[in-house]
Tab-separated table of C-alpha atoms in Angstrom:
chain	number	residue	atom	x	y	z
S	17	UNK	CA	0.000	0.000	0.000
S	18	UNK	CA	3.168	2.407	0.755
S	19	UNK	CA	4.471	1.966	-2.657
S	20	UNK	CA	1.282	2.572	-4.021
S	21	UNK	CA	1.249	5.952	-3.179
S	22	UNK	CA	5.500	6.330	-3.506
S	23	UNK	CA	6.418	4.963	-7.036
S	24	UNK	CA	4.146	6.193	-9.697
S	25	UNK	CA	2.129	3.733	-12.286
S	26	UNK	CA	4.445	1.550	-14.507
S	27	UNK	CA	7.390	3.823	-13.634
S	28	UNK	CA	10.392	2.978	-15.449
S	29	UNK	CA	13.094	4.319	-13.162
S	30	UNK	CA	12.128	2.577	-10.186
S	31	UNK	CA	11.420	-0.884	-12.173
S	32	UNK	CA	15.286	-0.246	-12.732
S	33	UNK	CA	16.058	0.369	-9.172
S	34	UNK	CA	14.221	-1.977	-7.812
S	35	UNK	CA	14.546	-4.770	-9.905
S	36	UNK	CA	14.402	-8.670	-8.181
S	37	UNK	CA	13.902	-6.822	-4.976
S	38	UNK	CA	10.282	-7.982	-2.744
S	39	UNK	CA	8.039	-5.055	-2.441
S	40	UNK	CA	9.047	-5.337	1.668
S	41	UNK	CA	12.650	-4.861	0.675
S	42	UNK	CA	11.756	-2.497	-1.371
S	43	UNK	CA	9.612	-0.357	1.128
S	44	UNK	CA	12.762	-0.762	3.384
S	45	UNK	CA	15.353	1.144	1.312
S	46	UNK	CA	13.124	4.310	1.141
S	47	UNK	CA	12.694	4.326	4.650
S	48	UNK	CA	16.259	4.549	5.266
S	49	UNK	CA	16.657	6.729	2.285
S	50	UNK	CA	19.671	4.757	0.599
S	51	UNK	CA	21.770	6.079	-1.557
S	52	UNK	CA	20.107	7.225	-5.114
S	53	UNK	CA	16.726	6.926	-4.224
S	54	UNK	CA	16.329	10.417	-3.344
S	55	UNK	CA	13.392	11.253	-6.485
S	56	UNK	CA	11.126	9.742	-4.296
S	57	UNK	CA	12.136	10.530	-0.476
S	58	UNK	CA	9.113	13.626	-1.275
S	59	UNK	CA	6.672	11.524	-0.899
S	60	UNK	CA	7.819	9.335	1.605
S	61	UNK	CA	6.091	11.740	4.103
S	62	UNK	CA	3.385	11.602	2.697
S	63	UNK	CA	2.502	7.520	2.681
S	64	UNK	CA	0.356	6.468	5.329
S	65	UNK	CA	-1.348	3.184	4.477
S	66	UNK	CA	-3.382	2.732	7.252
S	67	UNK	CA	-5.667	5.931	6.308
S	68	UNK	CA	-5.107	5.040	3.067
S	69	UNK	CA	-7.193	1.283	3.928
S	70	UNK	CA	-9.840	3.447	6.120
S	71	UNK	CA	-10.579	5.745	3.239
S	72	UNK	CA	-10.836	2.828	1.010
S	73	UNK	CA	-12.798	1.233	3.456
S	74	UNK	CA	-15.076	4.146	3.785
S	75	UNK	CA	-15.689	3.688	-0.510
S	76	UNK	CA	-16.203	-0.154	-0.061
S	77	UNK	CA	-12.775	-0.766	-1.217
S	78	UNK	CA	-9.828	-3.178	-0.565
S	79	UNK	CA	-6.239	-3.756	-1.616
S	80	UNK	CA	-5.560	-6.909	-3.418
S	81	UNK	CA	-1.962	-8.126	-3.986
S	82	UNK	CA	-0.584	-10.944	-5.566
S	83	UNK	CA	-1.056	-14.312	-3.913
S	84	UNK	CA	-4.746	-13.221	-2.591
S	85	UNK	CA	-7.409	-15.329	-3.820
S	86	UNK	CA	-8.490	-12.234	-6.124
S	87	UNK	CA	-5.429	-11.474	-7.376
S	88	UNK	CA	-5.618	-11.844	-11.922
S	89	UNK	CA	-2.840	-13.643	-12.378
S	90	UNK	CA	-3.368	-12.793	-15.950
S	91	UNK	CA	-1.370	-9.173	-14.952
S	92	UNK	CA	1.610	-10.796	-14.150
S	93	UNK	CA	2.239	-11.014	-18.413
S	94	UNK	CA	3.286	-7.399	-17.865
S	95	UNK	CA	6.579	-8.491	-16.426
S	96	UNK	CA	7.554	-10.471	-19.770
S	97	UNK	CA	5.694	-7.788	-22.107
S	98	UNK	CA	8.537	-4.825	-22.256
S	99	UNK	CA	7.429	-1.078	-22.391
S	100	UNK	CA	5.479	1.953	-23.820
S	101	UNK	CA	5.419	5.094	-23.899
S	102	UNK	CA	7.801	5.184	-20.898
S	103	UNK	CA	5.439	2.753	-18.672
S	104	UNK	CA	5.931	-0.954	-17.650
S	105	UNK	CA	5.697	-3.388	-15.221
S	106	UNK	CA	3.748	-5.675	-12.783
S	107	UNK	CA	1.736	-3.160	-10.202
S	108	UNK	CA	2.174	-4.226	-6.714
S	109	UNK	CA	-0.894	-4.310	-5.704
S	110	UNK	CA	-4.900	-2.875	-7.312
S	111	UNK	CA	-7.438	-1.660	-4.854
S	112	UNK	CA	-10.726	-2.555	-5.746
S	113	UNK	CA	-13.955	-1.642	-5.230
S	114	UNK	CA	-17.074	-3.374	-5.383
S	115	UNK	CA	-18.801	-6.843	-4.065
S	116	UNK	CA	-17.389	-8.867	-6.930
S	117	UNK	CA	-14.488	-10.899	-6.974
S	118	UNK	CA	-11.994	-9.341	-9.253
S	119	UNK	CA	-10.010	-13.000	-10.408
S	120	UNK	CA	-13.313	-14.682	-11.168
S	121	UNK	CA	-14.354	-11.744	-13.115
S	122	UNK	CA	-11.943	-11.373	-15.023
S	123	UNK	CA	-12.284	-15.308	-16.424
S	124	UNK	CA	-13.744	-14.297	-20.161
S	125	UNK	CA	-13.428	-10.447	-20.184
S	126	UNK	CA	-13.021	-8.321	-23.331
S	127	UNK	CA	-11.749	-4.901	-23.165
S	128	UNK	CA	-14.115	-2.185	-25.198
S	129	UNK	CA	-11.780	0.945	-25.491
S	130	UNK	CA	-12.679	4.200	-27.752
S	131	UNK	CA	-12.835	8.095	-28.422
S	132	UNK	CA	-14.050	9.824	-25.740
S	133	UNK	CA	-15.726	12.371	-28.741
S	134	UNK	CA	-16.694	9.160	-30.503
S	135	UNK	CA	-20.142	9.803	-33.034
S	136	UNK	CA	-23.797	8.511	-32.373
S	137	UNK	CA	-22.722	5.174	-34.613
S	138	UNK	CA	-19.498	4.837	-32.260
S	139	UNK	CA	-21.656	4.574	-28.916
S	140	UNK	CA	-24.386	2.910	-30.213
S	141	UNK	CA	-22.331	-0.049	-31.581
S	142	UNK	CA	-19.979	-0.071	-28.248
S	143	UNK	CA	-23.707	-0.396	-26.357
S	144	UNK	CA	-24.471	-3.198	-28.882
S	145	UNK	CA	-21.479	-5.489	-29.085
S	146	UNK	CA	-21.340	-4.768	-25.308
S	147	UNK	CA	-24.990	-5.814	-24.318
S	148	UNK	CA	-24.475	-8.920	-26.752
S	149	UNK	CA	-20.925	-9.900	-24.681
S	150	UNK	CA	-22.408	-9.658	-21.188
S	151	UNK	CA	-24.911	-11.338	-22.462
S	152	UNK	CA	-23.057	-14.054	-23.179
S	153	UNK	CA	-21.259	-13.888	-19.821
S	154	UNK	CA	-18.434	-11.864	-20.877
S	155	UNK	CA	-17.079	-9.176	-18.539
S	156	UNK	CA	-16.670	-5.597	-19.943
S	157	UNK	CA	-13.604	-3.761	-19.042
S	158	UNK	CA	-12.921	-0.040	-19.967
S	159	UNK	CA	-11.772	3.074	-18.704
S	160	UNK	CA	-15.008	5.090	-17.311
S	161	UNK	CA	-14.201	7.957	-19.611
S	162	UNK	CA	-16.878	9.550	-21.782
S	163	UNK	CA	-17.745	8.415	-24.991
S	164	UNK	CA	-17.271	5.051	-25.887
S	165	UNK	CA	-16.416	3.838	-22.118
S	166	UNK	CA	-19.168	5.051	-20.872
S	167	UNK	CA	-21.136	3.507	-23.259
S	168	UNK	CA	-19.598	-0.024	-23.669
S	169	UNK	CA	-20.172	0.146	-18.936
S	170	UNK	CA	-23.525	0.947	-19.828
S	171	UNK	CA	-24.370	-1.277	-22.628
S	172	UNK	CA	-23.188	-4.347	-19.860
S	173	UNK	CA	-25.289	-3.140	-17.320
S	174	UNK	CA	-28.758	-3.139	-19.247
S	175	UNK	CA	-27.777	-6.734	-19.980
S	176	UNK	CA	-27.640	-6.924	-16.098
S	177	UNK	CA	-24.053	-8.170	-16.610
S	178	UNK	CA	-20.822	-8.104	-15.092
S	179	UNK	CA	-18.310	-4.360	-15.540
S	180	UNK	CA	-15.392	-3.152	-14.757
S	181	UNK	CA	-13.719	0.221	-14.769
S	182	UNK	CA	-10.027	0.438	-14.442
S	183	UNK	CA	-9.182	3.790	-13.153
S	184	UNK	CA	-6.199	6.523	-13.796
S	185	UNK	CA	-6.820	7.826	-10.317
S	186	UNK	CA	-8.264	6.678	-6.452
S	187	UNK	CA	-10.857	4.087	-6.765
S	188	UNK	CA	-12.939	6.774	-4.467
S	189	UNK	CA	-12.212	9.427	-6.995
S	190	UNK	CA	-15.090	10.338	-9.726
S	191	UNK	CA	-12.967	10.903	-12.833
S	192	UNK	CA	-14.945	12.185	-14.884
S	193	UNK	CA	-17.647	13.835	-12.394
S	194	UNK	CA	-20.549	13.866	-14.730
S	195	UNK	CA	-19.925	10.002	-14.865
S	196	UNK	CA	-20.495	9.619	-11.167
S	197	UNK	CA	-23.817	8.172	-11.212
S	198	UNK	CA	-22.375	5.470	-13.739
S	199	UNK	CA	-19.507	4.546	-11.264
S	200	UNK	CA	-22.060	4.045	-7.973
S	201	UNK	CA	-23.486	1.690	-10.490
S	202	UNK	CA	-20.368	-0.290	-11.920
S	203	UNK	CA	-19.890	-0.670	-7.713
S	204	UNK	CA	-23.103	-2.468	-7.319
S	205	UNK	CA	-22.778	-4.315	-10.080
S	206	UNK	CA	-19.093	-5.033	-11.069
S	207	UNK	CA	-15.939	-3.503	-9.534
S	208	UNK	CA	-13.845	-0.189	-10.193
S	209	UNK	CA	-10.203	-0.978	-9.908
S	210	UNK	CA	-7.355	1.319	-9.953
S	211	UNK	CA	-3.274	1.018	-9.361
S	212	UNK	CA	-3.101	4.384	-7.401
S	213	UNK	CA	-4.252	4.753	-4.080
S	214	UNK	CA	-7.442	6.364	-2.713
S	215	UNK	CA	-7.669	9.937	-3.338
S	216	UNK	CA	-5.281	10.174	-6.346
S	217	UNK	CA	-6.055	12.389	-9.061
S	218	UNK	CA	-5.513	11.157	-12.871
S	219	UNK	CA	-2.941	12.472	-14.895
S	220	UNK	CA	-1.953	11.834	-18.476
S	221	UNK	CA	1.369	9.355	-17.743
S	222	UNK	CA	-1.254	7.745	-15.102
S	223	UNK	CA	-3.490	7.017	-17.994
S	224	UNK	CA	-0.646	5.634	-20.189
S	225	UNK	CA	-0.133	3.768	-17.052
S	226	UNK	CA	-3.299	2.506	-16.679
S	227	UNK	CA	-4.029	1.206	-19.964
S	228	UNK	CA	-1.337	-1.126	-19.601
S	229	UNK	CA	-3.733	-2.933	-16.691
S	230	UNK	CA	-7.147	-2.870	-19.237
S	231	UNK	CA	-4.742	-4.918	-21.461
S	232	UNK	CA	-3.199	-7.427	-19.559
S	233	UNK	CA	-6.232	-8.344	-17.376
S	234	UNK	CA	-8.526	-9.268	-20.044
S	235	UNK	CA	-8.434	-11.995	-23.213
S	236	UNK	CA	-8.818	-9.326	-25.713
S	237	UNK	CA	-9.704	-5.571	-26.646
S	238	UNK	CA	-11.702	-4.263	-28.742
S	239	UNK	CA	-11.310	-0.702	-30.839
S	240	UNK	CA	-14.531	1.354	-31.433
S	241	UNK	CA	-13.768	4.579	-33.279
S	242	UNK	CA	-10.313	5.862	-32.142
S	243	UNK	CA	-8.282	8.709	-34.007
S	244	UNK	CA	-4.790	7.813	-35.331
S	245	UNK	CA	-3.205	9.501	-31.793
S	246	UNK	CA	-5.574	8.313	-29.350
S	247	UNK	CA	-5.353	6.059	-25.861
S	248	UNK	CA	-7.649	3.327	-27.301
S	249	UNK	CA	-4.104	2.469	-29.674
S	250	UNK	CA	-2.037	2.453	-26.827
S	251	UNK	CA	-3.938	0.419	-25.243
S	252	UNK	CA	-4.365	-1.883	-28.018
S	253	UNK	CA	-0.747	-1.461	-28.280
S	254	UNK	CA	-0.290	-2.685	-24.826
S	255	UNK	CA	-2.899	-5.945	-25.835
S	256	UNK	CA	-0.518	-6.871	-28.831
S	257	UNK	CA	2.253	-6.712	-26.626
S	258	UNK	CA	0.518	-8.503	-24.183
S	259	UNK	CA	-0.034	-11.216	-26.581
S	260	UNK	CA	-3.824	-10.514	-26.393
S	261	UNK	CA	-5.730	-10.225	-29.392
S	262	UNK	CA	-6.805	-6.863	-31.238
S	263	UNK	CA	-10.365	-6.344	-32.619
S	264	UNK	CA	-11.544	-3.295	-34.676
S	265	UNK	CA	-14.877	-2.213	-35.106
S	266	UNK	CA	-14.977	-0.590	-39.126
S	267	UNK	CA	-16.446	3.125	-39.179
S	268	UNK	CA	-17.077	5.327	-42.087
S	269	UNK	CA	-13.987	6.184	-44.393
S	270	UNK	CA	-15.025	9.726	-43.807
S	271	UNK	CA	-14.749	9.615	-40.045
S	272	UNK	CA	-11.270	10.898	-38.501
S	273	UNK	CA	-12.293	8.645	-35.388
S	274	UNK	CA	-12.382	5.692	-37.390
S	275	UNK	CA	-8.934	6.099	-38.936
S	276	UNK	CA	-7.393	4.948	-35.868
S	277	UNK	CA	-9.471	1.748	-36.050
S	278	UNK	CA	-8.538	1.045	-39.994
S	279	UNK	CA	-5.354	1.639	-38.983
S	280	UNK	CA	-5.205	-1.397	-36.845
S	281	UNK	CA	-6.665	-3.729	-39.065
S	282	UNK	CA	-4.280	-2.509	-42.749
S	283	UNK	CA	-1.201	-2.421	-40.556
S	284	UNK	CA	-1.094	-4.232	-37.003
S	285	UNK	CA	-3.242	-7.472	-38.036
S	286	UNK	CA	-5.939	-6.049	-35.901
S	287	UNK	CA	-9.591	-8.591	-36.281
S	288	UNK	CA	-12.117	-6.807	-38.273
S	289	UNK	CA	-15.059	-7.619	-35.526
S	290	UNK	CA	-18.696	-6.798	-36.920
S	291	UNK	CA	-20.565	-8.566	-34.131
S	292	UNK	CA	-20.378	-9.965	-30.949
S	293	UNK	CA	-19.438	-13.787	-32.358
S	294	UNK	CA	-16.054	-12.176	-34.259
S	295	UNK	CA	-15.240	-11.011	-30.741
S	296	UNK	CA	-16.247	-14.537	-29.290
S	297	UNK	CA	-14.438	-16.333	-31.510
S	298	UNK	CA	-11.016	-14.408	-30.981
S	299	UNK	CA	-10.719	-14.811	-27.537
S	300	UNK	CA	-12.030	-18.714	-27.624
S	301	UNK	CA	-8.928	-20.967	-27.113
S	302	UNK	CA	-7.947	-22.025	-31.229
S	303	UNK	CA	-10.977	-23.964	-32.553
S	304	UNK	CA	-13.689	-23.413	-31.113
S	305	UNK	CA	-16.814	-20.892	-31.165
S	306	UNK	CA	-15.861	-20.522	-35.048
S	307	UNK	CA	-17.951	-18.091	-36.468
S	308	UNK	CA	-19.340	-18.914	-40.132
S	309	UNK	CA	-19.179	-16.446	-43.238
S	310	UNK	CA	-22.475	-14.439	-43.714
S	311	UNK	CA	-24.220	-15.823	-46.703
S	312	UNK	CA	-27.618	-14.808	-48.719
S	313	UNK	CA	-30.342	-17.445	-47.527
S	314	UNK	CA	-30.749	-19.969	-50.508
S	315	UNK	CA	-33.400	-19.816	-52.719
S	316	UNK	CA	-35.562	-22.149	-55.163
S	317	UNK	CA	-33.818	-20.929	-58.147
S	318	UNK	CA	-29.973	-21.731	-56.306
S	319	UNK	CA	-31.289	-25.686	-56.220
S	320	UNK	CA	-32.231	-25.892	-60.184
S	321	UNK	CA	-29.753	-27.905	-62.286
S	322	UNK	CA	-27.768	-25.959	-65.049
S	323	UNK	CA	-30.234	-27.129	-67.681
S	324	UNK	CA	-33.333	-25.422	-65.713
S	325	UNK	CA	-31.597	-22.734	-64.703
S	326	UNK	CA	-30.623	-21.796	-68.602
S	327	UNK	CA	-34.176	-22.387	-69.671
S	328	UNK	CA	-35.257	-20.025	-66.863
S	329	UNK	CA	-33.008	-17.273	-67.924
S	330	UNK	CA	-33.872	-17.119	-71.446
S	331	UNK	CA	-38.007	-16.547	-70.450
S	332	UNK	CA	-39.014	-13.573	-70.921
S	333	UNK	CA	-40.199	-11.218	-68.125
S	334	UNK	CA	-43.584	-10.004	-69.226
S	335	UNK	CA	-44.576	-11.062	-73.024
S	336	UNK	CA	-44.828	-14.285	-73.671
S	337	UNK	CA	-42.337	-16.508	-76.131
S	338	UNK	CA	-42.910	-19.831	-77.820
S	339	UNK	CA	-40.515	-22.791	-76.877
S	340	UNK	CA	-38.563	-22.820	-80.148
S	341	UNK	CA	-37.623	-18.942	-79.422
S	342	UNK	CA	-36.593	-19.924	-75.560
S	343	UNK	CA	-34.708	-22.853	-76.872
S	344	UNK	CA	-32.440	-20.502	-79.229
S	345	UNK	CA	-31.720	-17.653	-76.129
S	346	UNK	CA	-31.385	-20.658	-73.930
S	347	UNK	CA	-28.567	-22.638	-76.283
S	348	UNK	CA	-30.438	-25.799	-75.646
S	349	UNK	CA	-32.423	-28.139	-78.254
S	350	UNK	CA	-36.736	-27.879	-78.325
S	351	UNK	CA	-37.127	-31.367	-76.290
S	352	UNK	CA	-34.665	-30.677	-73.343
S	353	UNK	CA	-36.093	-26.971	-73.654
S	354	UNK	CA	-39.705	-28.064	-73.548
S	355	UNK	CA	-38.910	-30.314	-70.671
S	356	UNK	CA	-37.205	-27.769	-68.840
S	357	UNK	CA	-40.266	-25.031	-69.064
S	358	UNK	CA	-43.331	-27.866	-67.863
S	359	UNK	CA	-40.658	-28.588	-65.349
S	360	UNK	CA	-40.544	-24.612	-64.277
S	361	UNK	CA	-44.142	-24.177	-64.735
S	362	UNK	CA	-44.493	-27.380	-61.865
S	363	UNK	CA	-42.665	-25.164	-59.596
S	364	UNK	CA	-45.010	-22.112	-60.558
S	365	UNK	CA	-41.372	-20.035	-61.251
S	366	UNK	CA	-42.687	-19.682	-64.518
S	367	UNK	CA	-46.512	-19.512	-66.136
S	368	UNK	CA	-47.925	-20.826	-69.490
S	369	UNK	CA	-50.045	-18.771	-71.925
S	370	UNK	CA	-51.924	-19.115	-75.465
S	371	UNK	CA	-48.667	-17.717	-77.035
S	372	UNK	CA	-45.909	-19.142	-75.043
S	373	UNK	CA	-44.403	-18.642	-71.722
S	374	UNK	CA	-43.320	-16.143	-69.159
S	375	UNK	CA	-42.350	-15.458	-65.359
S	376	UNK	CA	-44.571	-16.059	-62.855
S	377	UNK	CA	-45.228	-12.430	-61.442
S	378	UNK	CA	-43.209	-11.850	-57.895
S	379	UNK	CA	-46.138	-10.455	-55.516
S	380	UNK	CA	-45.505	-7.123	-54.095
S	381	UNK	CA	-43.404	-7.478	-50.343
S	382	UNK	CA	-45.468	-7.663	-47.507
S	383	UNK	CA	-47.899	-10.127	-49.487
């Protein structure tokens, strides 16, 4: 809980200065302020972690470390996964807040990341896919910003499914305000987790920081509308480094936020995902929940044998032709062709008259 609030998110210098040290031995070298480990002796004063726990205990929150039954082991791929933008690293600890149990959440969890200034078509599809995944017992995980955040939490909760919000400040900090009423409900009904401790504001490294954590804790993420300089390809970044898999929802070539999410898919191998089975499907161990190609629904006309299907082309649509005249459009001798039209005229795709043959009319839709 100390180095929670010492060492700063996915800090590079003190992964160097600290590295194959325990988090106690750790703790114990900025007490006695050793030698070169004076950039962080400010805040030393500061680090109380038994208020710390009583304010998160105040917000229903906890501090989960490694080893704890709730701990996502999942993280721990941070330690192998290198850096970006000037963060890395395992965290030492998340607090969390809310009844569920963070590991057991986590189990099939997709992350749904996007433009805070995302369009109508942005949210609605991040509501969509996201309804659609909790609904098939999938846990949502995203960043509680506007946009498509807020939207992809919200779409999870009208399915009465399972959130979670992974925070760039205190789990008992509202960030943004306006989205405080969405937060009280991610509590009830899923968790709000965050790396700093309570009463931390966010900052722009701490979001870098944090989207490191969205990565590595779930089995995928997934890209709804992001510009070409955006958090939503960091973090997606952070999933292919991860070894996760990257989905990308296609926008309108017109749209500057969906640049960002073409991007992906022309040059990082990112899965064009058009429904909640692409997104099923890619984070499915190899094999299994395969999704199959959309196709037209078959038709009569798709079962005919070449012969019939000749014959049919060469009747006319509205006035009528004699047999010998079909025969020659058609390529095909008078028997076969004769043949063919009583054969079409059976299955009433076709309709005899005095002076030959035509289609059958197609009644009006809705008939």
């Amino acid at each position: 809980m100390g180095l929670s609030r010492v060492l700063e998110p996915g800090d590079l210098a003190a992964l160097k200065a600290f590295d194959g040290l325990h988090p106690v031995e750790i703790w114990d070298r900025l007490q006695r302020n050793a030698p070169g480990l004076e950039r962080w002796s400010t805040r030393l004063a500061a680090a109380n972690p038994h208020r710390d726990l009583d304010r998160a205990a105040a917000a229903g929150a906890r501090f989960v470390i490694p080893g704890d039954d709730e701990w996502p082991e999942q993280v721990d791929v941070l330690e192998e996964a290198g850096q970006l933008t000037r963060r890395a690293g395992v965290p030492f600890g998340l607090w969390v807040r809310g009844r569920a149990n963070l590991r057991r959440a986590l189990t099939s969890s997709v992350a749904v990341v996007g433009a805070r200034a995302c369009s109508s078509y942005g949210e609605h599809v991040a509501a969509e896919l996201s309804c659609g995944l909790a609904d098939n017992g999938v846990t949502i995980v995203s960043g509680g910003a506007f946009g498509i955040d807020a939207a992809a939490h919200r779409g999870a909760l009208a399915a009465d499914g399972v959130t979670i919000s992974v925070l760039a400040c205190g789990v008992d900090v509202s960030y943004p305000r306006r989205n405080s009423a969405l937060f009280s409900r991610i509590a009830e009904k899923g968790l709000i987790v965050a790396e700093l401790p309570p009463g931390c504001a966010p900052t722009k490294l701490r979001f870098l920081a944090r989207n490191r954590l969205i990565a590595a804790i779930t089995e995928g993420t997934v890209v709804i509308e992001a510009a070409v300089r955006s958090g939503a390809l960091n973090t997606a970044g952070w999933a292919d480094q991860c070894g996760r898999p990257v989905l990308a929802v296609p926008g309108p070539i017109t749209s500057r936020m969906s640049a960002g999410s073409h991007l992906l898919v022309r040059e990082r191998n990112a899965v064009l995902a058009t429904n909640v089975a692409d997104i099923i499907e890619a984070i499915s161990p190899l094999g299994t929940n395969l999704t199959q190609p959309p196709r037209a629904p078959q038709t009569l006309t798709d079962t005919l044998d070449p012969d019939l299907q000749r014959t049919l082309g060469a009747v006319p649509v509205h006035t009528p032709a004699p047999t010998h005249r079909i025969a020659t459009t058609a390529g095909l001798d008078v028997p076969t062709t004769q043949q063919c039209l009583e054969t079409l005229t059976t299955l009433t795709l076709i309709t005899q008259t005095a002076t030959g043959w035509h289609l059958t009319p197609t009644p009006p839709r809705g008939c």
